[in-house]
PDB file of C-alpha atoms in Angstrom:
ATOM      1  CA  MET A   1      12.955  24.852 -26.115  1.00 52.00           C
ATOM      2  CA  VAL A   2      14.398  24.881 -22.596  1.00 50.00           C
ATOM      3  CA  SER A   3      17.121  22.412 -21.633  1.00 58.00           C
ATOM      4  CA  LYS A   4      16.734  19.709 -18.989  1.00 53.00           C
ATOM      5  CA  GLU A   5      18.949  21.714 -16.617  1.00 58.00           C
ATOM      6  CA  GLN A   6      16.848  24.844 -17.141  1.00 56.00           C
ATOM      7  CA  ARG A   7      13.705  22.808 -16.397  1.00 53.00           C
ATOM      8  CA  ARG A   8      15.247  21.522 -13.181  1.00 54.00           C
ATOM      9  CA  LYS A   9      16.147  25.060 -12.108  1.00 54.00           C
ATOM     10  CA  GLN A  10      12.639  26.277 -12.905  1.00 58.00           C
ATOM     11  CA  LEU A  11      11.141  23.419 -10.890  1.00 53.00           C
ATOM     12  CA  ALA A  12      13.489  24.077  -7.982  1.00 53.00           C
ATOM     13  CA  ARG A  13      12.514  27.759  -7.964  1.00 58.00           C
ATOM     14  CA  ALA A  14       8.804  26.865  -8.099  1.00 55.00           C
ATOM     15  CA  LYS A  15       9.252  24.371  -5.268  1.00 51.00           C
ATOM     16  CA  PHE A  16      10.988  27.023  -3.128  1.00 54.00           C
ATOM     17  CA  GLU A  17       8.136  29.465  -3.782  1.00 60.00           C
ATOM     18  CA  ARG A  18       5.567  26.827  -2.783  1.00 53.00           C
ATOM     19  CA  GLN A  19       7.509  26.100   0.414  1.00 50.00           C
ATOM     20  CA  GLN A  20       7.527  29.807   1.285  1.00 54.00           C
ATOM     21  CA  GLU A  21       3.782  30.054   0.696  1.00 58.00           C
ATOM     22  CA  ARG A  22       3.144  26.970   2.845  1.00 51.00           C
ATOM     23  CA  ARG A  23       5.212  28.510   5.663  1.00 53.00           C
ATOM     24  CA  ALA A  24       3.181  31.704   5.389  1.00 56.00           C
ATOM     25  CA  ARG A  25      -0.085  29.743   5.502  1.00 52.00           C
ATOM     26  CA  ARG A  26       1.107  27.765   8.541  1.00 51.00           C
ATOM     27  CA  ALA A  27       2.023  30.994  10.312  1.00 53.00           C
ATOM     28  CA  GLN A  28      -1.410  32.419   9.489  1.00 55.00           C
ATOM     29  CA  ARG A  29      -3.116  29.258  10.809  1.00 49.00           C
ATOM     30  CA  GLY A  30      -1.019  29.515  13.974  1.00 49.00           C
ATOM     31  CA  ARG A  31      -2.223  33.060  14.520  1.00 50.00           C
ATOM     32  CA  ARG A  32      -5.837  31.968  13.998  1.00 49.00           C
ATOM     33  CA  ARG A  33      -5.441  29.109  16.473  1.00 46.00           C
ATOM     34  CA  ARG A  34      -4.039  31.464  19.100  1.00 47.00           C
ATOM     35  CA  ILE A  35      -6.989  33.803  18.581  1.00 42.00           C
ATOM     36  CA  VAL A  36      -9.406  30.885  18.983  1.00 37.00           C
ATOM     37  CA  LEU A  37      -7.627  29.733  22.155  1.00 40.00           C
ATOM     38  CA  VAL A  38      -7.888  33.182  23.663  1.00 37.00           C
ATOM     39  CA  ALA A  39     -11.583  33.330  22.757  1.00 39.00           C
ATOM     40  CA  LEU A  40     -12.222  29.905  24.290  1.00 34.00           C
ATOM     41  CA  LEU A  41     -10.410  30.854  27.458  1.00 32.00           C
ATOM     42  CA  VAL A  42     -12.571  33.951  27.742  1.00 32.00           C
ATOM     43  CA  VAL A  43     -15.690  31.811  27.332  1.00 32.00           C
ATOM     44  CA  LEU A  44     -14.488  29.325  29.940  1.00 31.00           C
ATOM     45  CA  VAL A  45     -13.683  32.052  32.400  1.00 31.00           C
ATOM     46  CA  ALA A  46     -17.198  33.338  31.846  1.00 35.00           C
ATOM     47  CA  GLY A  47     -18.533  29.869  32.707  1.00 36.00           C
ATOM     48  CA  GLY A  48     -19.403  28.692  29.198  1.00 34.00           C
ATOM     49  CA  GLY A  49     -18.666  25.179  27.925  1.00 33.00           C
ATOM     50  CA  THR A  50     -17.488  25.095  24.312  1.00 30.00           C
ATOM     51  CA  ALA A  51     -16.311  22.280  22.104  1.00 29.00           C
ATOM     52  CA  TRP A  52     -12.535  21.897  22.440  1.00 25.00           C
ATOM     53  CA  ALA A  53     -12.719  19.121  19.912  1.00 26.00           C
ATOM     54  CA  VAL A  54     -12.292  21.638  17.099  1.00 25.00           C
ATOM     55  CA  LEU A  55      -8.638  21.973  18.118  1.00 22.00           C
ATOM     56  CA  SER A  56      -7.925  18.257  18.250  1.00 22.00           C
ATOM     57  CA  ARG A  57      -8.021  17.533  14.540  1.00 25.00           C
ATOM     58  CA  ASP A  58      -5.293  18.530  12.105  1.00 33.00           C
ATOM     59  CA  ASP A  59      -5.375  21.779  10.187  1.00 36.00           C
ATOM     60  CA  ASP A  60      -6.825  20.191   7.080  1.00 34.00           C
ATOM     61  CA  GLY A  61      -9.370  18.065   8.954  1.00 34.00           C
ATOM     62  CA  GLN A  62      -8.843  15.090   6.628  1.00 36.00           C
ATOM     63  CA  SER A  63      -6.914  11.825   6.358  1.00 38.00           C
ATOM     64  CA  ASP A  64      -4.993  10.406   3.423  1.00 45.00           C
ATOM     65  CA  GLN A  65      -5.361   6.962   1.886  1.00 57.00           C
ATOM     66  CA  ALA A  66      -4.262   5.367  -1.353  1.00 60.00           C
ATOM     67  CA  GLY A  67      -6.766   3.431  -3.416  1.00 58.00           C
ATOM     68  CA  ASP A  68      -9.035   3.256  -6.422  1.00 56.00           C
ATOM     69  CA  GLY A  69     -11.615   5.341  -4.544  1.00 43.00           C
ATOM     70  CA  ALA A  70      -9.281   6.876  -1.981  1.00 43.00           C
ATOM     71  CA  THR A  71     -10.161   9.995  -0.039  1.00 40.00           C
ATOM     72  CA  ALA A  72      -6.781  11.705  -0.169  1.00 46.00           C
ATOM     73  CA  GLU A  73      -7.103  15.142  -1.724  1.00 46.00           C
ATOM     74  CA  PRO A  74      -4.098  17.418  -1.306  1.00 47.00           C
ATOM     75  CA  THR A  75      -4.643  21.126  -0.871  1.00 48.00           C
ATOM     76  CA  ALA A  76      -4.561  22.812  -4.267  1.00 51.00           C
ATOM     77  CA  GLU A  77      -1.487  24.961  -4.730  1.00 51.00           C
ATOM     78  CA  PRO A  78      -2.390  28.602  -5.347  1.00 51.00           C
ATOM     79  CA  THR A  79       0.645  29.181  -7.574  1.00 58.00           C
ATOM     80  CA  GLU A  80       0.792  28.812 -11.329  1.00 68.00           C
ATOM     81  CA  PRO A  81       1.693  25.282 -12.517  1.00 68.00           C
ATOM     82  CA  ALA A  82       5.409  24.604 -12.825  1.00 77.00           C
ATOM     83  CA  PRO A  83       6.754  23.983 -16.324  1.00 89.00           C
ATOM     84  CA  ASP A  84       5.961  20.541 -17.690  1.00 94.00           C
ATOM     85  CA  PRO A  85       9.207  18.520 -17.361  1.00 95.00           C
ATOM     86  CA  CYS A  86       8.046  15.775 -19.715  1.00 97.00           C
ATOM     87  CA  ASP A  87       8.230  15.185 -23.448  1.00 97.00           C
ATOM     88  CA  GLU A  88       5.343  14.684 -25.833  1.00 97.00           C
ATOM     89  CA  PRO A  89       3.888  11.166 -25.467  1.00 98.00           C
ATOM     90  CA  GLN A  90       4.399   8.729 -28.291  1.00 98.00           C
ATOM     91  CA  PRO A  91       1.375   8.372 -30.591  1.00 98.00           C
ATOM     92  CA  GLY A  92      -1.112   5.680 -29.674  1.00 98.00           C
ATOM     93  CA  GLU A  93      -4.396   5.048 -27.901  1.00 98.00           C
ATOM     94  CA  PRO A  94      -4.932   3.594 -24.400  1.00 98.00           C
ATOM     95  CA  SER A  95      -6.146   0.014 -24.170  1.00 98.00           C
ATOM     96  CA  THR A  96      -9.829  -0.822 -23.882  1.00 98.00           C
ATOM     97  CA  GLN A  97      -9.276  -4.552 -23.313  1.00 98.00           C
ATOM     98  CA  THR A  98     -10.902  -6.427 -20.443  1.00 98.00           C
ATOM     99  CA  TRP A  99     -10.859 -10.056 -19.320  1.00 98.00           C
ATOM    100  CA  GLU A 100     -13.373 -12.074 -17.343  1.00 97.00           C
ATOM    101  CA  GLU A 101     -10.873 -13.928 -15.162  1.00 97.00           C
ATOM    102  CA  GLU A 102      -7.482 -13.463 -13.567  1.00 98.00           C
ATOM    103  CA  PRO A 103      -4.784 -14.959 -15.832  1.00 98.00           C
ATOM    104  CA  GLU A 104      -3.362 -18.364 -15.068  1.00 98.00           C
ATOM    105  CA  LEU A 105      -0.222 -18.282 -12.930  1.00 98.00           C
ATOM    106  CA  THR A 106       2.658 -18.780 -15.375  1.00 98.00           C
ATOM    107  CA  VAL A 107       5.545 -16.683 -14.021  1.00 98.00           C
ATOM    108  CA  ASP A 108       8.573 -18.300 -12.397  1.00 97.00           C
ATOM    109  CA  THR A 109       7.827 -17.644  -8.717  1.00 97.00           C
ATOM    110  CA  GLY A 110      11.460 -18.219  -7.769  1.00 96.00           C
ATOM    111  CA  THR A 111      12.729 -15.272  -9.834  1.00 97.00           C
ATOM    112  CA  ASP A 112      12.220 -11.553  -9.335  1.00 98.00           C
ATOM    113  CA  HIS A 113      10.831  -9.679 -12.325  1.00 98.00           C
ATOM    114  CA  LEU A 114      11.675  -6.245 -13.688  1.00 98.00           C
ATOM    115  CA  MET A 115       8.837  -4.033 -14.881  1.00 98.00           C
ATOM    116  CA  ARG A 116      10.152  -1.184 -17.001  1.00 98.00           C
ATOM    117  CA  LEU A 117       7.880   1.797 -17.568  1.00 98.00           C
ATOM    118  CA  ARG A 118       9.095   3.851 -20.507  1.00 98.00           C
ATOM    119  CA  THR A 119       7.275   7.097 -19.797  1.00 98.00           C
ATOM    120  CA  SER A 120       7.167  10.486 -21.452  1.00 98.00           C
ATOM    121  CA  CYS A 121       9.132  11.772 -18.442  1.00 98.00           C
ATOM    122  CA  GLY A 122      11.839   9.085 -18.426  1.00 98.00           C
ATOM    123  CA  ASP A 123      12.278   5.386 -17.687  1.00 98.00           C
ATOM    124  CA  ILE A 124      11.213   3.888 -14.358  1.00 98.00           C
ATOM    125  CA  GLY A 125      12.457   0.413 -13.429  1.00 98.00           C
ATOM    126  CA  ILE A 126      10.538  -1.568 -10.773  1.00 98.00           C
ATOM    127  CA  THR A 127      11.960  -4.801  -9.392  1.00 98.00           C
ATOM    128  CA  MET A 128       9.002  -6.972  -8.412  1.00 98.00           C
ATOM    129  CA  ASP A 129       9.191  -9.586  -5.637  1.00 98.00           C
ATOM    130  CA  THR A 130       7.598 -12.596  -7.302  1.00 98.00           C
ATOM    131  CA  GLU A 131       7.976 -14.897  -4.310  1.00 98.00           C
ATOM    132  CA  ALA A 132       6.186 -12.484  -1.954  1.00 98.00           C
ATOM    133  CA  ALA A 133       3.436 -11.445  -4.408  1.00 98.00           C
ATOM    134  CA  PRO A 134       3.241 -14.102  -7.145  1.00 98.00           C
ATOM    135  CA  ARG A 135      -0.292 -13.406  -8.370  1.00 98.00           C
ATOM    136  CA  THR A 136       0.289  -9.660  -8.441  1.00 98.00           C
ATOM    137  CA  VAL A 137       3.514 -10.022 -10.448  1.00 98.00           C
ATOM    138  CA  ASN A 138       1.869 -12.584 -12.719  1.00 98.00           C
ATOM    139  CA  SER A 139      -0.969 -10.154 -13.439  1.00 98.00           C
ATOM    140  CA  PHE A 140       1.449  -7.356 -14.311  1.00 98.00           C
ATOM    141  CA  ALA A 141       3.420  -9.656 -16.593  1.00 98.00           C
ATOM    142  CA  PHE A 142       0.200 -10.646 -18.350  1.00 98.00           C
ATOM    143  CA  LEU A 143      -1.134  -7.100 -18.706  1.00 98.00           C
ATOM    144  CA  ALA A 144       2.191  -5.696 -19.898  1.00 98.00           C
ATOM    145  CA  GLY A 145       2.414  -8.487 -22.466  1.00 98.00           C
ATOM    146  CA  GLU A 146      -1.023  -7.503 -23.749  1.00 98.00           C
ATOM    147  CA  GLY A 147      -0.022  -3.828 -24.059  1.00 98.00           C
ATOM    148  CA  TYR A 148      -2.625  -2.893 -21.462  1.00 98.00           C
ATOM    149  CA  PHE A 149      -0.536  -0.112 -19.897  1.00 98.00           C
ATOM    150  CA  ASP A 150       0.794   1.357 -23.149  1.00 98.00           C
ATOM    151  CA  HIS A 151      -0.257   4.964 -23.865  1.00 98.00           C
ATOM    152  CA  SER A 152      -1.999   5.306 -20.490  1.00 98.00           C
ATOM    153  CA  ARG A 153      -1.637   8.348 -18.252  1.00 98.00           C
ATOM    154  CA  CYS A 154      -0.575   8.269 -14.632  1.00 98.00           C
ATOM    155  CA  HIS A 155      -3.787   9.872 -13.426  1.00 97.00           C
ATOM    156  CA  ARG A 156      -3.199  10.787  -9.793  1.00 98.00           C
ATOM    157  CA  LEU A 157      -0.492  12.596  -7.815  1.00 98.00           C
ATOM    158  CA  VAL A 158      -0.736  13.175  -4.069  1.00 97.00           C
ATOM    159  CA  THR A 159       1.691  15.737  -2.654  1.00 96.00           C
ATOM    160  CA  GLU A 160       0.298  16.365   0.841  1.00 94.00           C
ATOM    161  CA  GLY A 161      -0.041  13.878   3.695  1.00 95.00           C
ATOM    162  CA  ILE A 162       1.119  10.983   1.565  1.00 97.00           C
ATOM    163  CA  HIS A 163       3.412  11.204  -1.457  1.00 98.00           C
ATOM    164  CA  VAL A 164       2.411   8.884  -4.276  1.00 98.00           C
ATOM    165  CA  LEU A 165       2.063   8.765  -8.046  1.00 98.00           C
ATOM    166  CA  GLN A 166      -0.748   6.449  -9.171  1.00 98.00           C
ATOM    167  CA  CYS A 167      -0.871   4.766 -12.579  1.00 98.00           C
ATOM    168  CA  GLY A 168      -2.317   1.698 -14.273  1.00 98.00           C
ATOM    169  CA  ASP A 169      -5.752   2.885 -15.413  1.00 98.00           C
ATOM    170  CA  PRO A 170      -6.063   3.321 -19.203  1.00 98.00           C
ATOM    171  CA  THR A 171      -9.275   5.320 -18.710  1.00 96.00           C
ATOM    172  CA  GLY A 172      -7.388   7.933 -16.684  1.00 95.00           C
ATOM    173  CA  THR A 173     -10.318   8.272 -14.283  1.00 94.00           C
ATOM    174  CA  GLY A 174      -9.248   6.070 -11.371  1.00 94.00           C
ATOM    175  CA  ALA A 175     -12.255   3.811 -12.014  1.00 94.00           C
ATOM    176  CA  GLY A 176     -10.853   1.623 -14.791  1.00 95.00           C
ATOM    177  CA  SER A 177      -9.813  -2.007 -14.465  1.00 97.00           C
ATOM    178  CA  PRO A 178      -8.946  -4.994 -16.662  1.00 98.00           C
ATOM    179  CA  GLY A 179     -12.200  -6.663 -15.627  1.00 98.00           C
ATOM    180  CA  TYR A 180     -10.798  -8.952 -12.930  1.00 98.00           C
ATOM    181  CA  THR A 181      -9.379  -8.544  -9.440  1.00 98.00           C
ATOM    182  CA  ILE A 182      -6.471 -10.190  -7.637  1.00 98.00           C
ATOM    183  CA  PRO A 183      -6.051 -10.995  -3.945  1.00 98.00           C
ATOM    184  CA  ASP A 184      -4.096  -8.921  -1.460  1.00 98.00           C
ATOM    185  CA  GLU A 185      -0.589 -10.289  -0.934  1.00 98.00           C
ATOM    186  CA  ASN A 186       2.438  -9.568   1.250  1.00 98.00           C
ATOM    187  CA  LEU A 187       0.524  -7.410   3.728  1.00 98.00           C
ATOM    188  CA  ASP A 188       2.760  -8.740   6.503  1.00 97.00           C
ATOM    189  CA  ASP A 189       5.861  -7.329   4.824  1.00 98.00           C
ATOM    190  CA  PRO A 190       8.037  -6.011   7.698  1.00 97.00           C
ATOM    191  CA  ASP A 191       9.017  -3.009   5.577  1.00 97.00           C
ATOM    192  CA  VAL A 192       5.473  -1.596   5.921  1.00 97.00           C
ATOM    193  CA  ALA A 193       4.408  -3.204   9.197  1.00 95.00           C
ATOM    194  CA  ASP A 194       4.936  -0.002  11.185  1.00 95.00           C
ATOM    195  CA  GLY A 195       2.507   1.942   9.002  1.00 97.00           C
ATOM    196  CA  VAL A 196       5.084   3.666   6.811  1.00 98.00           C
ATOM    197  CA  TYR A 197       5.582   2.842   3.145  1.00 98.00           C
ATOM    198  CA  PRO A 198       9.211   3.841   2.418  1.00 98.00           C
ATOM    199  CA  ALA A 199      10.184   5.930  -0.592  1.00 98.00           C
ATOM    200  CA  GLY A 200      10.610   3.685  -3.621  1.00 98.00           C
ATOM    201  CA  THR A 201       7.874   1.248  -2.567  1.00 98.00           C
ATOM    202  CA  VAL A 202       5.436   0.194  -5.293  1.00 98.00           C
ATOM    203  CA  ALA A 203       2.075  -1.117  -4.076  1.00 98.00           C
ATOM    204  CA  MET A 204      -1.407  -1.957  -5.308  1.00 98.00           C
ATOM    205  CA  ALA A 205      -4.289   0.467  -5.133  1.00 98.00           C
ATOM    206  CA  ASN A 206      -7.549  -1.087  -3.964  1.00 97.00           C
ATOM    207  CA  GLN A 207     -11.004  -0.312  -2.599  1.00 96.00           C
ATOM    208  CA  TYR A 208     -10.479  -1.490   0.961  1.00 96.00           C
ATOM    209  CA  ASN A 209     -12.537   0.366   3.566  1.00 96.00           C
ATOM    210  CA  PRO A 210     -11.077  -0.098   7.075  1.00 94.00           C
ATOM    211  CA  GLN A 211     -14.201   1.318   8.716  1.00 94.00           C
ATOM    212  CA  ASP A 212     -16.293  -1.727   7.847  1.00 96.00           C
ATOM    213  CA  ASP A 213     -13.495  -4.065   6.703  1.00 95.00           C
ATOM    214  CA  SER A 214     -14.944  -4.274   3.191  1.00 96.00           C
ATOM    215  CA  GLY A 215     -13.167  -4.302  -0.151  1.00 96.00           C
ATOM    216  CA  ARG A 216     -10.419  -6.801   0.560  1.00 97.00           C
ATOM    217  CA  ASP A 217      -8.850  -8.514  -2.490  1.00 98.00           C
ATOM    218  CA  SER A 218     -10.025  -5.716  -4.785  1.00 98.00           C
ATOM    219  CA  GLY A 219      -6.727  -4.875  -6.513  1.00 98.00           C
ATOM    220  CA  SER A 220      -6.709  -4.929 -10.306  1.00 98.00           C
ATOM    221  CA  SER A 221      -4.278  -2.964 -12.473  1.00 98.00           C
ATOM    222  CA  GLN A 222      -3.818   0.303 -10.598  1.00 98.00           C
ATOM    223  CA  PHE A 223      -0.645   0.785  -8.582  1.00 98.00           C
ATOM    224  CA  PHE A 224       1.118   3.617  -6.819  1.00 98.00           C
ATOM    225  CA  ILE A 225       4.757   4.619  -6.506  1.00 98.00           C
ATOM    226  CA  VAL A 226       5.832   6.148  -3.190  1.00 98.00           C
ATOM    227  CA  TYR A 227       8.370   8.919  -3.782  1.00 98.00           C
ATOM    228  CA  GLU A 228       8.683  10.055  -0.134  1.00 98.00           C
ATOM    229  CA  ASP A 229       8.154   7.993   3.033  1.00 98.00           C
ATOM    230  CA  SER A 230       4.380   7.984   3.564  1.00 98.00           C
ATOM    231  CA  GLN A 231       2.226   6.994   6.517  1.00 97.00           C
ATOM    232  CA  LEU A 232      -0.215   4.357   5.307  1.00 97.00           C
ATOM    233  CA  PRO A 233      -1.692   1.318   7.045  1.00 97.00           C
ATOM    234  CA  PRO A 234      -0.402  -2.018   5.701  1.00 97.00           C
ATOM    235  CA  ASP A 235      -3.517  -2.603   3.592  1.00 98.00           C
ATOM    236  CA  TYR A 236      -1.989  -2.179   0.125  1.00 98.00           C
ATOM    237  CA  THR A 237      -0.025  -5.044  -1.422  1.00 98.00           C
ATOM    238  CA  PRO A 238       3.651  -4.011  -1.557  1.00 98.00           C
ATOM    239  CA  PHE A 239       5.044  -5.918  -4.526  1.00 98.00           C
ATOM    240  CA  GLY A 240       8.028  -3.982  -5.840  1.00 98.00           C
ATOM    241  CA  THR A 241      10.739  -1.392  -5.381  1.00 98.00           C
ATOM    242  CA  VAL A 242      11.880   1.356  -7.728  1.00 98.00           C
ATOM    243  CA  THR A 243      15.448   0.424  -8.660  1.00 98.00           C
ATOM    244  CA  GLU A 244      15.796   2.930 -11.484  1.00 98.00           C
ATOM    245  CA  GLY A 245      14.189   6.307 -12.123  1.00 98.00           C
ATOM    246  CA  LEU A 246      12.955   7.404  -8.693  1.00 98.00           C
ATOM    247  CA  ASP A 247      14.354  10.809  -9.664  1.00 98.00           C
ATOM    248  CA  VAL A 248      11.887  10.775 -12.570  1.00 98.00           C
ATOM    249  CA  VAL A 249       8.988  10.413 -10.140  1.00 98.00           C
ATOM    250  CA  GLU A 250      10.443  13.130  -7.910  1.00 98.00           C
ATOM    251  CA  LEU A 251      10.667  15.453 -10.931  1.00 97.00           C
ATOM    252  CA  ILE A 252       6.987  14.763 -11.679  1.00 98.00           C
ATOM    253  CA  ALA A 253       6.089  15.511  -8.048  1.00 97.00           C
ATOM    254  CA  GLU A 254       8.025  18.780  -8.081  1.00 96.00           C
ATOM    255  CA  ALA A 255       5.847  19.990 -10.948  1.00 96.00           C
ATOM    256  CA  GLY A 256       2.856  19.690  -8.572  1.00 96.00           C
ATOM    257  CA  ALA A 257      -0.718  18.488  -8.830  1.00 96.00           C
ATOM    258  CA  ALA A 258      -3.873  20.033 -10.224  1.00 93.00           C
ATOM    259  CA  PRO A 259      -6.932  20.805  -8.053  1.00 93.00           C
ATOM    260  CA  PRO A 260      -9.240  17.811  -7.474  1.00 93.00           C
ATOM    261  CA  ASP A 261     -11.352  16.819 -10.452  1.00 90.00           C
ATOM    262  CA  PRO A 262     -15.030  17.448  -9.583  1.00 90.00           C
ATOM    263  CA  ALA A 263     -16.134  14.118 -11.074  1.00 85.00           C
ATOM    264  CA  SER A 264     -13.468  11.697  -9.835  1.00 82.00           C
ATOM    265  CA  GLY A 265     -11.802  13.589  -6.989  1.00 86.00           C
ATOM    266  CA  ASN A 266      -8.405  12.734  -8.471  1.00 90.00           C
ATOM    267  CA  THR A 267      -5.577  15.253  -8.360  1.00 96.00           C
ATOM    268  CA  ALA A 268      -3.785  14.784 -11.657  1.00 97.00           C
ATOM    269  CA  PRO A 269      -0.110  15.660 -12.023  1.00 97.00           C
ATOM    270  CA  HIS A 270       0.666  18.875 -13.879  1.00 96.00           C
ATOM    271  CA  ALA A 271       3.350  16.930 -15.727  1.00 97.00           C
ATOM    272  CA  THR A 272       2.215  14.995 -18.792  1.00 97.00           C
ATOM    273  CA  VAL A 273       3.013  11.499 -17.478  1.00 98.00           C
ATOM    274  CA  VAL A 274       2.171   8.849 -20.051  1.00 98.00           C
ATOM    275  CA  ILE A 275       3.433   5.260 -20.078  1.00 98.00           C
ATOM    276  CA  ASN A 276       4.566   4.898 -23.685  1.00 98.00           C
ATOM    277  CA  GLU A 277       5.374   1.225 -23.132  1.00 98.00           C
ATOM    278  CA  ALA A 278       5.489  -1.212 -20.219  1.00 98.00           C
ATOM    279  CA  THR A 279       7.461  -4.459 -20.267  1.00 98.00           C
ATOM    280  CA  VAL A 280       8.009  -7.221 -17.710  1.00 98.00           C
ATOM    281  CA  GLU A 281      10.921  -9.661 -17.835  1.00 98.00           C
ATOM    282  CA  PRO A 282      12.639 -11.956 -15.334  1.00 97.00           C
ATOM    283  CA  VAL A 283      15.549 -10.169 -13.668  1.00 95.00           C
ATOM    284  CA  GLY A 284      18.767 -10.896 -15.558  1.00 84.00           C
ATOM    285  CA  SER A 285      17.059 -11.854 -18.816  1.00 77.00           C
ATOM    286  CA  GLU A 286      17.875  -8.601 -20.596  1.00 62.00           C
TER     287      GLU A 286
END
């Protein structure tokens, strides 16, 4: 059984190897681009008109979003998975409960609330801004009280473009919900107004489609934790901040993500991230 320090060293070594491979791939792409440029110049000199647009998109040719049905799919790492930094989950089955309606607003909207996720990888504490997102915080307090999050996996890790760990779906597919939705809140938060969600931000996943402005107010139970500053439009309710355990999320991210699942498109973390128990209490009540 390796120690925690040995795990950290193994993860650091694996991360360094991945960085070296990414540098090599970037250098290879750079060489290919130069070859294409030379070829295009030859064609232009010869009087041909080719599509320069192929050079205007990024190397991956894709954008990243966070949501229940988001399109972000990081490039699969070619290396072997890093060692799993997490412990065995506690015994228990994910919830199958659903409700027909959003719960009645019962939380004290004048008091911040602390959601504590006791995961197989370590504890994560999230201070939730009840005044800015009262219905979101109220929903989390209700669901945590019902044990809805207990024994559920964090099903999605994005390590390229944006940097988020997504949890809150007991089915582990990215399609699960408690049966009701809640409205978007706090989208005018100045912390995300410039299109960057800072590291430590916790926000709601949803099904918003900016192309046709559909899917507003479609949040349910799924949320994502930003572990590195990530460029995202202010379309995802920011309702909390990680005040304990961001290093736990970073450790999960260092272990990397699996290739996209053919059915769901999700990129699951290599680490076995299971919420053993989730609790919500007013700040200062513990």
